[in-house]
mmCIF file of C-alpha atoms in Angstrom:
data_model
loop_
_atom_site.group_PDB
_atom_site.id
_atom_site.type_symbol
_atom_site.label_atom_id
_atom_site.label_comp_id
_atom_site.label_asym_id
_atom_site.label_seq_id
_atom_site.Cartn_x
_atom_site.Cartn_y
_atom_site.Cartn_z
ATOM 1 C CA UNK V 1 -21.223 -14.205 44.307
ATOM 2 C CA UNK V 2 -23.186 -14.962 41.508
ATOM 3 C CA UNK V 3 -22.650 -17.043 38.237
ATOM 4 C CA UNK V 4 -19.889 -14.794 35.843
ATOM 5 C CA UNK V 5 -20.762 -12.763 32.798
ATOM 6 C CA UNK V 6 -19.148 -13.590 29.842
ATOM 7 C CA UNK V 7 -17.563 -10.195 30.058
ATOM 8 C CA UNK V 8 -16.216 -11.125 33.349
ATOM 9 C CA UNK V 9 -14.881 -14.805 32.608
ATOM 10 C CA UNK V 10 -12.705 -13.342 29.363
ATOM 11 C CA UNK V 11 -11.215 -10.098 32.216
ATOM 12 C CA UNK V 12 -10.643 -13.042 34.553
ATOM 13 C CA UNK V 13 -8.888 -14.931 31.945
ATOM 14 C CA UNK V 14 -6.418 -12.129 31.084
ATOM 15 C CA UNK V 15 -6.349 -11.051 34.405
ATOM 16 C CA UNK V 16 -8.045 -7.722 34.057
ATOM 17 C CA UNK V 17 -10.184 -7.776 37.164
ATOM 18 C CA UNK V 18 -8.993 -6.017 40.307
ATOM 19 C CA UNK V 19 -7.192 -8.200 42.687
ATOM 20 C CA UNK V 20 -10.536 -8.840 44.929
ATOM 21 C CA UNK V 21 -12.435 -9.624 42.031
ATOM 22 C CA UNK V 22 -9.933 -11.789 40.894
ATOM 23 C CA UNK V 23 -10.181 -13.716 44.396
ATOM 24 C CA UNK V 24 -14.169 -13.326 44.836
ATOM 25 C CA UNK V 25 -14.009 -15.200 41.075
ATOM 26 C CA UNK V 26 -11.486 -17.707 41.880
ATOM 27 C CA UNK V 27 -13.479 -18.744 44.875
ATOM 28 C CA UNK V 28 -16.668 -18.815 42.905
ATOM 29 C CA UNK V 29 -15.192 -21.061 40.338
ATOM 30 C CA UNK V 30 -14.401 -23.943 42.773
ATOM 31 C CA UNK V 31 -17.847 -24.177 43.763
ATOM 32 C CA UNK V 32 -19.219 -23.403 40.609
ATOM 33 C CA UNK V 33 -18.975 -26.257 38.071
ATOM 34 C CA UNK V 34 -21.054 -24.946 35.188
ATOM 35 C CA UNK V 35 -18.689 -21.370 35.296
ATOM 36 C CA UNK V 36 -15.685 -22.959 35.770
ATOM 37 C CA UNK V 37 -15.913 -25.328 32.830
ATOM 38 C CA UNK V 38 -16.961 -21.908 30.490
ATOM 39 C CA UNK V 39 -13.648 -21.201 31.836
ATOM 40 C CA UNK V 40 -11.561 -23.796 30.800
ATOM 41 C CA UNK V 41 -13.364 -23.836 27.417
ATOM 42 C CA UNK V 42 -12.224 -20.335 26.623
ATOM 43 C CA UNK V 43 -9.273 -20.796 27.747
ATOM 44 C CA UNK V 44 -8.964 -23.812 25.552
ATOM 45 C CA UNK V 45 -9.820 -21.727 22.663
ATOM 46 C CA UNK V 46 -7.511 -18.895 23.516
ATOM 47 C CA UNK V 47 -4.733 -21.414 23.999
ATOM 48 C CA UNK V 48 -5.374 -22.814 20.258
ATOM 49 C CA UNK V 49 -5.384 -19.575 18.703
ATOM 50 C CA UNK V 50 -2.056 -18.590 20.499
ATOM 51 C CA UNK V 51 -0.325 -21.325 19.487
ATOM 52 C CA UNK V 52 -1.212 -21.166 15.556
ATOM 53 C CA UNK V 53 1.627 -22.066 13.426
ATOM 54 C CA UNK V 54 2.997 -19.345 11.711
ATOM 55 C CA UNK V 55 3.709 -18.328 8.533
ATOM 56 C CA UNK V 56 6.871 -19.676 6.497
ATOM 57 C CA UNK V 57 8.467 -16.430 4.852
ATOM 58 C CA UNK V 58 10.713 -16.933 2.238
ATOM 59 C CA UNK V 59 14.466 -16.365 3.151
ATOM 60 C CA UNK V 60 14.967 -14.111 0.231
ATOM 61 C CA UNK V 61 11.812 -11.970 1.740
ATOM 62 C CA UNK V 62 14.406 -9.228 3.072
ATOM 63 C CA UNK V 63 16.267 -8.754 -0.252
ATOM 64 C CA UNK V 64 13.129 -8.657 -1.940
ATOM 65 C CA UNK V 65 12.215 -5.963 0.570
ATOM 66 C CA UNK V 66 15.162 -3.796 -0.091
ATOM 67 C CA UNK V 67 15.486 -3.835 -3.896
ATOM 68 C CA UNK V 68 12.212 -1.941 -3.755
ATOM 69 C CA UNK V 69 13.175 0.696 -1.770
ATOM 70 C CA UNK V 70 13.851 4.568 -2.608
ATOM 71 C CA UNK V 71 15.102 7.012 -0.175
ATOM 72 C CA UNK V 72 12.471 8.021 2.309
ATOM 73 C CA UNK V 73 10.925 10.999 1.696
ATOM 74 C CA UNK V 74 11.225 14.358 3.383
ATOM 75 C CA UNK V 75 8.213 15.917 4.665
ATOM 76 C CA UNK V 76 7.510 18.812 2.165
ATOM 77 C CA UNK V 77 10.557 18.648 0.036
ATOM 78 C CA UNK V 78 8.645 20.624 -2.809
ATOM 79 C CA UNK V 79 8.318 23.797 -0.453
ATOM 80 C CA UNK V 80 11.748 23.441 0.190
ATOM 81 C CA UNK V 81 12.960 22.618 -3.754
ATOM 82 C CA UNK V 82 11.032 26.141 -4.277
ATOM 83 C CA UNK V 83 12.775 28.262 -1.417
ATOM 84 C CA UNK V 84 16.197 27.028 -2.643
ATOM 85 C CA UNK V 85 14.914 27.499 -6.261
ATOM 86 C CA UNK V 86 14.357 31.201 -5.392
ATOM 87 C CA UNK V 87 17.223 31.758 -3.416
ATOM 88 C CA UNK V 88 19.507 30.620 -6.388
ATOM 89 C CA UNK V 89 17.394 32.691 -8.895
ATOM 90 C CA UNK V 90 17.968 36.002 -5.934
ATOM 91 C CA UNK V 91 21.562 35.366 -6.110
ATOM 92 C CA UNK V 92 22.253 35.023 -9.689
ATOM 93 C CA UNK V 93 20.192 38.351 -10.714
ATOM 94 C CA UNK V 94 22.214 40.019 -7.747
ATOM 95 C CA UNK V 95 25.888 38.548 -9.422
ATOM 96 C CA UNK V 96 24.858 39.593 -12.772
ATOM 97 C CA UNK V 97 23.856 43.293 -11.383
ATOM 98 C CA UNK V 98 27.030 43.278 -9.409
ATOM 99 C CA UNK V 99 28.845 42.281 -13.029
ATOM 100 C CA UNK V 100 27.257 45.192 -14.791
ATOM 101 C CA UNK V 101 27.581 48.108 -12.196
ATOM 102 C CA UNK V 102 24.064 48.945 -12.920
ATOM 103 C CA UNK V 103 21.125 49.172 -10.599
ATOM 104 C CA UNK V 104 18.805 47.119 -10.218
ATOM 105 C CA UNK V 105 15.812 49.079 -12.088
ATOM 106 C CA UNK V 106 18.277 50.298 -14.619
ATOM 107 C CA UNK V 107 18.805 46.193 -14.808
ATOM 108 C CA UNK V 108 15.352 45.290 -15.471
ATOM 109 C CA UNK V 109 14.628 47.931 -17.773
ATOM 110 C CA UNK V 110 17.199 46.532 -20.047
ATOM 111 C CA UNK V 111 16.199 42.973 -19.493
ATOM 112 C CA UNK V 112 12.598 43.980 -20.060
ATOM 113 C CA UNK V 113 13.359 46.452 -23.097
ATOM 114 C CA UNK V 114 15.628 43.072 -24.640
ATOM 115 C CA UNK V 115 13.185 40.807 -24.122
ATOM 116 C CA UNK V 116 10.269 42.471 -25.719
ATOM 117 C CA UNK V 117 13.021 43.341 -28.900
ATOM 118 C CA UNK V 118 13.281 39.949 -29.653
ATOM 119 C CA UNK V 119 9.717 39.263 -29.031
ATOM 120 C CA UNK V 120 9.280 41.495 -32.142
ATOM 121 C CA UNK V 121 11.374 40.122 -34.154
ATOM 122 C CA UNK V 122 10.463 37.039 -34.318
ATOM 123 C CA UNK V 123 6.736 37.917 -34.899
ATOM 124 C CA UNK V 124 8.332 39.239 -37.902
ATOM 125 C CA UNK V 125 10.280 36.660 -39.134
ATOM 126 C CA UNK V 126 7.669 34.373 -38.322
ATOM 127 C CA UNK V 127 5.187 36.510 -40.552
ATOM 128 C CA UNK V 128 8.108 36.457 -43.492
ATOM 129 C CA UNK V 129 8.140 33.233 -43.138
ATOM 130 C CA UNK V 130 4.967 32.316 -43.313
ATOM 131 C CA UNK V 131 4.288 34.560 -46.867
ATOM 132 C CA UNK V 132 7.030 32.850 -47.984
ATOM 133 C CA UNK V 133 5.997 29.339 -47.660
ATOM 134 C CA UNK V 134 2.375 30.275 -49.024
ATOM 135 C CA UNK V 135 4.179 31.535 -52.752
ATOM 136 C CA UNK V 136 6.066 28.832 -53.300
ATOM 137 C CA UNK V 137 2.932 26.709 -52.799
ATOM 138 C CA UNK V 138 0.780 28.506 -55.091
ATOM 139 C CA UNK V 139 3.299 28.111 -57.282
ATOM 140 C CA UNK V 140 3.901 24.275 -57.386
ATOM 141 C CA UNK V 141 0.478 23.934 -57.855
ATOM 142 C CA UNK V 142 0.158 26.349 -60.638
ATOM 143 C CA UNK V 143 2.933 24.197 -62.241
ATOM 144 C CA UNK V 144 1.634 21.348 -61.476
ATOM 145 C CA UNK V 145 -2.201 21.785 -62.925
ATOM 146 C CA UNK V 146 -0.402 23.209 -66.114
ATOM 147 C CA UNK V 147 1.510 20.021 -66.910
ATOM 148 C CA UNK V 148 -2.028 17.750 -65.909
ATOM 149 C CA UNK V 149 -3.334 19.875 -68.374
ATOM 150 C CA UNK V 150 -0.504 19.688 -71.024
ATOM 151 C CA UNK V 151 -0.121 15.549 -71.379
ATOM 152 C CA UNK V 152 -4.047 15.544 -71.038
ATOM 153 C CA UNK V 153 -4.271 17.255 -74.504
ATOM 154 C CA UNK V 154 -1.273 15.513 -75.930
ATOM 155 C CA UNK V 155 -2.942 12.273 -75.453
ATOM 156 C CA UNK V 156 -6.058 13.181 -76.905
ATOM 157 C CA UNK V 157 -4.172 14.394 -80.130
ATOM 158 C CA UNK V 158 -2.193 11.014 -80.300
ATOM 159 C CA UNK V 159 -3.900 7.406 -81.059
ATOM 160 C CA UNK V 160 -3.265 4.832 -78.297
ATOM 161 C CA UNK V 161 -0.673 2.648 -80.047
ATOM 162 C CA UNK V 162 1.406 5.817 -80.698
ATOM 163 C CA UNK V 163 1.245 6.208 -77.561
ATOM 164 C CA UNK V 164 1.995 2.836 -76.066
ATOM 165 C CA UNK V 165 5.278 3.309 -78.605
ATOM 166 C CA UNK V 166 6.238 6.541 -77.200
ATOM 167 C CA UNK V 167 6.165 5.034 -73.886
ATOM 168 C CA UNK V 168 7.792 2.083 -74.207
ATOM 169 C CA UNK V 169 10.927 3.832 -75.799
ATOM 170 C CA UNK V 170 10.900 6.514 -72.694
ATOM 171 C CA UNK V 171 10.947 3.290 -70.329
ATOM 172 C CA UNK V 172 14.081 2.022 -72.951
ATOM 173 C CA UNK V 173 15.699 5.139 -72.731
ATOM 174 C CA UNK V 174 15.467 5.219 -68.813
ATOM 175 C CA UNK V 175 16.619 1.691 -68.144
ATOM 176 C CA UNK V 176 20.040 1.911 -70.809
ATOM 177 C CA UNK V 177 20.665 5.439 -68.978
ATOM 178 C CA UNK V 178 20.130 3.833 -65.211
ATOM 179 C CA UNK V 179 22.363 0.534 -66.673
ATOM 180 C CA UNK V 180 25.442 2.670 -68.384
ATOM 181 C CA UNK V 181 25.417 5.376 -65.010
ATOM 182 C CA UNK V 182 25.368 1.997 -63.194
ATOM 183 C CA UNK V 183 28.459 0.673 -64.996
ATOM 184 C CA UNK V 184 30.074 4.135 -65.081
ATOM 185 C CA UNK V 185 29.726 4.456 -61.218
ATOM 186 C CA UNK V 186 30.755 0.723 -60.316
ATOM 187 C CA UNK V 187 27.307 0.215 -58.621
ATOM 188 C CA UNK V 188 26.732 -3.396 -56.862
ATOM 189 C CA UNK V 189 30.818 -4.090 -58.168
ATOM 190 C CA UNK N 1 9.392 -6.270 21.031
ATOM 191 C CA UNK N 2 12.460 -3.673 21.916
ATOM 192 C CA UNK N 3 11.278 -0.594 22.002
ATOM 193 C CA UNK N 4 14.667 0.998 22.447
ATOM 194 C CA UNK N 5 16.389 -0.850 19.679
ATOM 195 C CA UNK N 6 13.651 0.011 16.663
ATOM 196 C CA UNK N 7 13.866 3.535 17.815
ATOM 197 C CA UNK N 8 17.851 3.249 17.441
ATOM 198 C CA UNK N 9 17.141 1.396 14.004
ATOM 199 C CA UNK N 10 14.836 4.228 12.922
ATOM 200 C CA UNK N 11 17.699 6.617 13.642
ATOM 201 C CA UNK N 12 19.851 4.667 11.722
ATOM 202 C CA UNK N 13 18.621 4.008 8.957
ATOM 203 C CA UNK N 14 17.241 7.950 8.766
ATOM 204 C CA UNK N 15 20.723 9.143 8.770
ATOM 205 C CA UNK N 16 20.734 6.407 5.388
ATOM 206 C CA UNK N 17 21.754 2.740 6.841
ATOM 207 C CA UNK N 18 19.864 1.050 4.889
ATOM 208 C CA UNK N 19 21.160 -2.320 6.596
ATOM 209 C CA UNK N 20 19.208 -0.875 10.180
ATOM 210 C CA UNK N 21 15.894 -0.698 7.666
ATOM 211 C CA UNK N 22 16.746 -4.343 6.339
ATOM 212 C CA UNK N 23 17.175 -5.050 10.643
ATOM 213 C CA UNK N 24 13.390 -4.000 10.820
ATOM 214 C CA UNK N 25 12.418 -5.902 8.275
ATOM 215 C CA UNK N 26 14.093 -9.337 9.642
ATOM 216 C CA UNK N 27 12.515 -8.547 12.596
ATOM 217 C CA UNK N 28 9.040 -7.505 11.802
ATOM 218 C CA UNK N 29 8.434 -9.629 8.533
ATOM 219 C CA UNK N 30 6.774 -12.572 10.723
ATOM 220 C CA UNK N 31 4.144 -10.861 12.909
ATOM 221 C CA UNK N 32 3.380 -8.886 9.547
ATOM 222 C CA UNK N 33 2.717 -11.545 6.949
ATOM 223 C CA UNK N 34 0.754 -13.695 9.902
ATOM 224 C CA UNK N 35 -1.457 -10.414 10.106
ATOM 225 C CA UNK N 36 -1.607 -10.050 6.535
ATOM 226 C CA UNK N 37 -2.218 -13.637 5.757
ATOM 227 C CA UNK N 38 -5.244 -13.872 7.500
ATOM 228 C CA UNK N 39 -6.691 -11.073 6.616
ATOM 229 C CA UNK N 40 -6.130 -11.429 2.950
ATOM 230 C CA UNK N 41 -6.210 -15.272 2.433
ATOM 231 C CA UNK N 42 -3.914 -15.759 -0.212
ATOM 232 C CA UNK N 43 -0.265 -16.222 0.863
ATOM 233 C CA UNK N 44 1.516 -14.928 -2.500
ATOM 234 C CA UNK N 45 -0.974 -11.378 -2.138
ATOM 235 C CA UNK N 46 0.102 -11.551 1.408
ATOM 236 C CA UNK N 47 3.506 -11.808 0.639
ATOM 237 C CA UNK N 48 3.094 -8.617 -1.833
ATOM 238 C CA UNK N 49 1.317 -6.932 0.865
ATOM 239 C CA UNK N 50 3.736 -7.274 3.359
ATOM 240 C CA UNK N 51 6.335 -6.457 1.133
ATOM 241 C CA UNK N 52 4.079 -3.372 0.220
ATOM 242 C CA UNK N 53 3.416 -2.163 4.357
ATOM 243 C CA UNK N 54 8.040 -1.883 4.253
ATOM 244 C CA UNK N 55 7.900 -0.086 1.206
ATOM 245 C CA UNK N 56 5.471 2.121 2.527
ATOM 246 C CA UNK N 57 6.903 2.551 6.216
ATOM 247 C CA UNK N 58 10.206 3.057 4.544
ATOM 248 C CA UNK N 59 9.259 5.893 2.114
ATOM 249 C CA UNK N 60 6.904 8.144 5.270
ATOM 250 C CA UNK N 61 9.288 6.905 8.309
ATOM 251 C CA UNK N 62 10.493 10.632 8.264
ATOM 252 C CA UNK N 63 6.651 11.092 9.532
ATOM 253 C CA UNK N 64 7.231 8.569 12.059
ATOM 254 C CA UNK N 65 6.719 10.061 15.772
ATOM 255 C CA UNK N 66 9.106 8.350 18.297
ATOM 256 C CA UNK N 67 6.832 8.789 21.159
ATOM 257 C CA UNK N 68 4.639 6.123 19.493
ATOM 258 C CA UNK N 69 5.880 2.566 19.547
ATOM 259 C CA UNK N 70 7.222 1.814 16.134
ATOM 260 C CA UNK N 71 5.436 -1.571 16.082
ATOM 261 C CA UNK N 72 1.980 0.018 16.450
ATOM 262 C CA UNK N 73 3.259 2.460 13.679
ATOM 263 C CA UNK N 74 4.176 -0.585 11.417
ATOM 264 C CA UNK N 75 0.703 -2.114 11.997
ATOM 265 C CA UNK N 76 -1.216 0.766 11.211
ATOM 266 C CA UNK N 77 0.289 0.862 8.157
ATOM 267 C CA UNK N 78 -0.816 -2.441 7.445
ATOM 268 C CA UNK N 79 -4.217 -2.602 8.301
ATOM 269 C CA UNK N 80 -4.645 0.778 6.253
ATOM 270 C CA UNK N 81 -3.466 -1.440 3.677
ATOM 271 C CA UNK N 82 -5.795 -4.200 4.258
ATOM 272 C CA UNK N 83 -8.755 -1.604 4.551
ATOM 273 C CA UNK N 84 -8.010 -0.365 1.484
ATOM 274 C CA UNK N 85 -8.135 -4.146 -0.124
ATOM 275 C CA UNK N 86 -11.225 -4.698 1.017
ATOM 276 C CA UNK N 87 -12.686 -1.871 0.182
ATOM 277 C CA UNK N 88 -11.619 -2.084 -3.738
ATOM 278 C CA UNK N 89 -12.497 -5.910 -3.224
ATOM 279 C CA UNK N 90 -15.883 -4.692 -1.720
ATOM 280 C CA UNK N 91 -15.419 -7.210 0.858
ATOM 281 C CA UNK N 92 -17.870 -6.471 3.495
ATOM 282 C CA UNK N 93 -16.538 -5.264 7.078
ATOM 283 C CA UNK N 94 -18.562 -3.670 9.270
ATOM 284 C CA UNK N 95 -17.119 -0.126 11.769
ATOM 285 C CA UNK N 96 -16.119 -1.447 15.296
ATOM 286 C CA UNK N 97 -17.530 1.578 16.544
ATOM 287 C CA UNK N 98 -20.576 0.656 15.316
ATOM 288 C CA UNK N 99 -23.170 -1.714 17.398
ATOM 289 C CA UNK N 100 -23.462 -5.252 16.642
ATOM 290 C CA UNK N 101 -26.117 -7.440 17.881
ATOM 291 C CA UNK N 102 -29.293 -7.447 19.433
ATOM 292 C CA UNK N 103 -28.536 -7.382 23.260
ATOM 293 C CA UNK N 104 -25.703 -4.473 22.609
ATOM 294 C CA UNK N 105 -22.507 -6.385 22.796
ATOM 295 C CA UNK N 106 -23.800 -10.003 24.028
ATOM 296 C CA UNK N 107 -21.458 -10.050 26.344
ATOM 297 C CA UNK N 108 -23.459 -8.866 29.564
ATOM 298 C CA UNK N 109 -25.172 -11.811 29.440
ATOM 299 C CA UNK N 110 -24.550 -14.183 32.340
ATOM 300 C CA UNK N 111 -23.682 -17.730 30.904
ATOM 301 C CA UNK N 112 -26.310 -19.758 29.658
ATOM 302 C CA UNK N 113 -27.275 -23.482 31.263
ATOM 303 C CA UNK N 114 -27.585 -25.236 28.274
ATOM 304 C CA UNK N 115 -24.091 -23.667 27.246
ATOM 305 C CA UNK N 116 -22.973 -27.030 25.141
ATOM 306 C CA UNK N 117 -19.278 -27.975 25.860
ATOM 307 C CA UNK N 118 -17.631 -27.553 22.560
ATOM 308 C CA UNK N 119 -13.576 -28.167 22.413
ATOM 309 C CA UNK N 120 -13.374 -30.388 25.457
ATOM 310 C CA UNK N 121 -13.070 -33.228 23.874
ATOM 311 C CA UNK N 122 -11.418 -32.112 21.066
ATOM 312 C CA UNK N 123 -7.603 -32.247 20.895
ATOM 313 C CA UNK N 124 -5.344 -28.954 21.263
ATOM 314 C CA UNK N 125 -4.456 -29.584 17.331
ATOM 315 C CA UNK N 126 -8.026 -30.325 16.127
ATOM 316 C CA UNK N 127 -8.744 -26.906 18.542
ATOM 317 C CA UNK N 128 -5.938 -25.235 16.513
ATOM 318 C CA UNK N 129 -7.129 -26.156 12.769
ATOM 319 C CA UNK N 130 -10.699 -24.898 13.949
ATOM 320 C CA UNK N 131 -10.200 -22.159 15.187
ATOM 321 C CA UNK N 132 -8.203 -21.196 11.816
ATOM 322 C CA UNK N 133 -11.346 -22.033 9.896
ATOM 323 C CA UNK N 134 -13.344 -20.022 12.322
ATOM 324 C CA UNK N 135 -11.266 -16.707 11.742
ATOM 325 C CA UNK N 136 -11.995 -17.079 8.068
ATOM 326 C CA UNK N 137 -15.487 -16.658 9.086
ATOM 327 C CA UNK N 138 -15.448 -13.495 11.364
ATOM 328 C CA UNK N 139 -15.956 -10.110 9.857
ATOM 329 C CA UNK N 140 -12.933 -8.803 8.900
ATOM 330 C CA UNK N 141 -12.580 -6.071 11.163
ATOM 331 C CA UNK N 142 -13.422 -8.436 14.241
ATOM 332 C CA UNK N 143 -10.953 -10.478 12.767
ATOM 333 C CA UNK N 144 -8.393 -8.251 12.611
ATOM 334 C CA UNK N 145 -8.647 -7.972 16.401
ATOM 335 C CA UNK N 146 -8.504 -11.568 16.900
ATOM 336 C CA UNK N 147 -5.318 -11.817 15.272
ATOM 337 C CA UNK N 148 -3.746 -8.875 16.508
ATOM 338 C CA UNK N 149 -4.932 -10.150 19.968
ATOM 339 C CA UNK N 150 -3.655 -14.280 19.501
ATOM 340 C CA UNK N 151 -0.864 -14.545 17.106
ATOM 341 C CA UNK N 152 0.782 -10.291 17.366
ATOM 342 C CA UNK N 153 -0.242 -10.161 20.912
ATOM 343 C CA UNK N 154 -0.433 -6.903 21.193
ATOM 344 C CA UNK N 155 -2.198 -5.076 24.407
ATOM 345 C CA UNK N 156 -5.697 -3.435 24.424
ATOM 346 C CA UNK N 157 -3.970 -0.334 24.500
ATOM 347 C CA UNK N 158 -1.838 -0.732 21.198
ATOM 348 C CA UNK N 159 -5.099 -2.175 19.370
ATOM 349 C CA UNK N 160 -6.774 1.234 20.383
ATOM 350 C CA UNK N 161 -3.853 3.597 19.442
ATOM 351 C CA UNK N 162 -4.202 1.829 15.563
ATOM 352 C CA UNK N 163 -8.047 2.300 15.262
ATOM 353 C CA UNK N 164 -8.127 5.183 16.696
ATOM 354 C CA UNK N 165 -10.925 3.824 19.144
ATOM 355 C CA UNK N 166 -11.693 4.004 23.141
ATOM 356 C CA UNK N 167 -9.747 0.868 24.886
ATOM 357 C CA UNK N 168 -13.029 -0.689 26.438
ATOM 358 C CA UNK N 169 -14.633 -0.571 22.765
ATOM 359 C CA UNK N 170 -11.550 -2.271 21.522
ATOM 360 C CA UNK N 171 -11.673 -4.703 24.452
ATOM 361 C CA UNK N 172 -15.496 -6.008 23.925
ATOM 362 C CA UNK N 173 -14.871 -6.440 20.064
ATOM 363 C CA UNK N 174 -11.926 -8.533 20.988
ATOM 364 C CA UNK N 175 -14.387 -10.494 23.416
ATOM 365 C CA UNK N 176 -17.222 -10.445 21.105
ATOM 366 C CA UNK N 177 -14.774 -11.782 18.413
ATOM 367 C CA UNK N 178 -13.733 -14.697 20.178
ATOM 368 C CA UNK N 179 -17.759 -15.651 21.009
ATOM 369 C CA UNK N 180 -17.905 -15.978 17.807
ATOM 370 C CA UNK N 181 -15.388 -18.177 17.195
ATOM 371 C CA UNK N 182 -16.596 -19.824 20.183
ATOM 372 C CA UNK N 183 -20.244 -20.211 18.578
ATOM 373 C CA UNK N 184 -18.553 -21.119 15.043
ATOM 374 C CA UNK N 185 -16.519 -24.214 17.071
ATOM 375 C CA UNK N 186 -19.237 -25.359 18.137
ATOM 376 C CA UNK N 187 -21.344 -25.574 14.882
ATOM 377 C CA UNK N 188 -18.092 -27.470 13.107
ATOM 378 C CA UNK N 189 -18.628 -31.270 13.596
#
């Protein structure tokens, strides 16, 4: 027999040859010195990486495990949330025509002809609305530029220091009306 | 591992025992975190991922088909996992499918003479620390065979079922792998 291929030695390691080979092998590697110590040297190796220490897992590794876990998952739930979703739907139209004594087109008709009522009316109501809204803006704003308007003239007509006067004695009147509807209401007693 | 007993767990904790899925996890949490530890590096990310391959097997075991051996199930899982890492990493890992040297697998090659002795006369524990260092070294996907082969022990035939990949492919990575390692003990002083 000649020398082993490296293909060979691991098979004969792990005892993959057939039994023959095995032998033929085993009978080469007592004559053969150079084969038999590529032998031992892989088996050396294989030996070492066998026998590796392993890995320290914490002892709180399971628990940590399980507090992350949901419920498994069944294969295509969502088809199945829909067929049940339908069903229901089926059997609630069904009691409801059952309820009524009406067919089912007759049914439909009237659902259809109820929904599309209150479709309408709240298009209108909505428009109302709307025109509503848009007055009283215009409004407030017409109010509004009149009055910018109004003090804008009334302080050109007046000179400053009758006007510092004027508000001064507003501020007065404010702060003795806030102080006596304070004492009158009790407010911070 | 027990076959029998995981599929009865499975059952179990299916029908909602969530103390059969916290079994499993006792009992697979070792040969998954030495997996994951090597082929990730870091032991808290390892820790995460293994945590992460229950989660996962928890949430799809409905999906779980009991004429495949739940182990091989539970380590596909992972090393989808890992794949994933590596590729948002961009770690580098070459296809096992794929060809890898120059003289196809180097493994028909009969054994060299000037084949230096290496870890004869090194120590089983020096042999050991080594040949960790080495498997930091191997392309992950080669390395990932290693392990699976050394510390999970699992066959040539479970190894294939995971990738996906003929047995005799599977089998010459795992003997190409440990050249390497061979090669790599012999460059470490």
């Amino acid at each position: 027999m000649s020398c082993l291929t490296i293909s060979d030695l691991y098979d004969y390691l792990e005892e993959g040859l057939s039994p023959e080979r095995m032998n033929e092998t085993s009978e080469h590697l007592r004559s053969c010195r150079r084969c038999r110590r590529a032998v031992e040297e892989r088996k050396l190796i294989a030996e070492a990486a066998s026998s590796l220490p392993p890995f320290e897992v914490p002892e709180d590794f399971p628990e940590r495990v399980m507090s992350r876990i949901s419920r498994p998952r069944v294969p295509g739930s969502g088809w199945l949330i829909g067929l049940i979703s339908g069903s229901s739907l089926l059997t609630l139209i069904s009691v409801l025509l059952i309820a009524s004594g009406r067919n089912a087109l007759e049914f439909f008709k009237g659902a259809s002809q109820t929904f599309w009522e209150s479709a309408k009316n709240a298009a209108v109501f909505t428009a109302k609305l709307a025109s509503l809204v848009s007055i009283i803006g215009r409004t407030l704003r017409s109010l509004l530029e009149a009055g910018g308007k109004s003090l804008s003239v009334l302080t050109s007509l007046l000179h400053p220091g009758v006007q510092i006067f004027i508000l001064v004695l507003a501020l007065g009147i404010l702060a003795s009306l806030f102080y006596g509807l304070r004492k009158k209401l009790s407010i911070g007693d | 591992m027990n076959e029998e007993k995981d599929q009865d767990l499975v059952k179990r904790t299916l029908r909602g025992d969530k103390k059969a899925f916290e079994m499993i996890v006792r009992k697979y949490q070792q040969p998954l975190l030495g997996y994951v530890s090597r082929m990730v590096g870091q032991r808290e990310m390892a820790l995460d991922f293994t945590q992460d391959i229950f989660v996962k097997a928890y949430a799809s075991l409905r999906t779980y088909e009991p004429r495949y051996k739940f182990s091989t199930w539970l380590f596909k899982i992972a090393s989808n996992l890992v794949i994933d890492h590596w590729r948002k990493k961009k770690i580098p890992s070459f296809s096992l499918s794929e060809p890898l040297g120059r003289d196809d697998d180097g493994l028909t090659l009969e054994i060299p003479d000037d084949e230096p002795s290496v870890p004869r006369t090194f120590e089983l524990a020096e042999v050991r620390r080594k040949v960790e260092t080495a498997m930091e070294r191997l392309p992950g996907s080669l390395r990932e065979l290693f392990v699976w082969r050394h510390i999970n022990e699992l066959s040539y035939e479970e190894m294939a079922e995971i990738k996906g990949l003929p047995i005799g492919t599977v089998k010459n990575r795992v003997f190409q792998a440990k050249e390497m390692i061979r090669r790599l003990l012999e460059e470490t002083p």
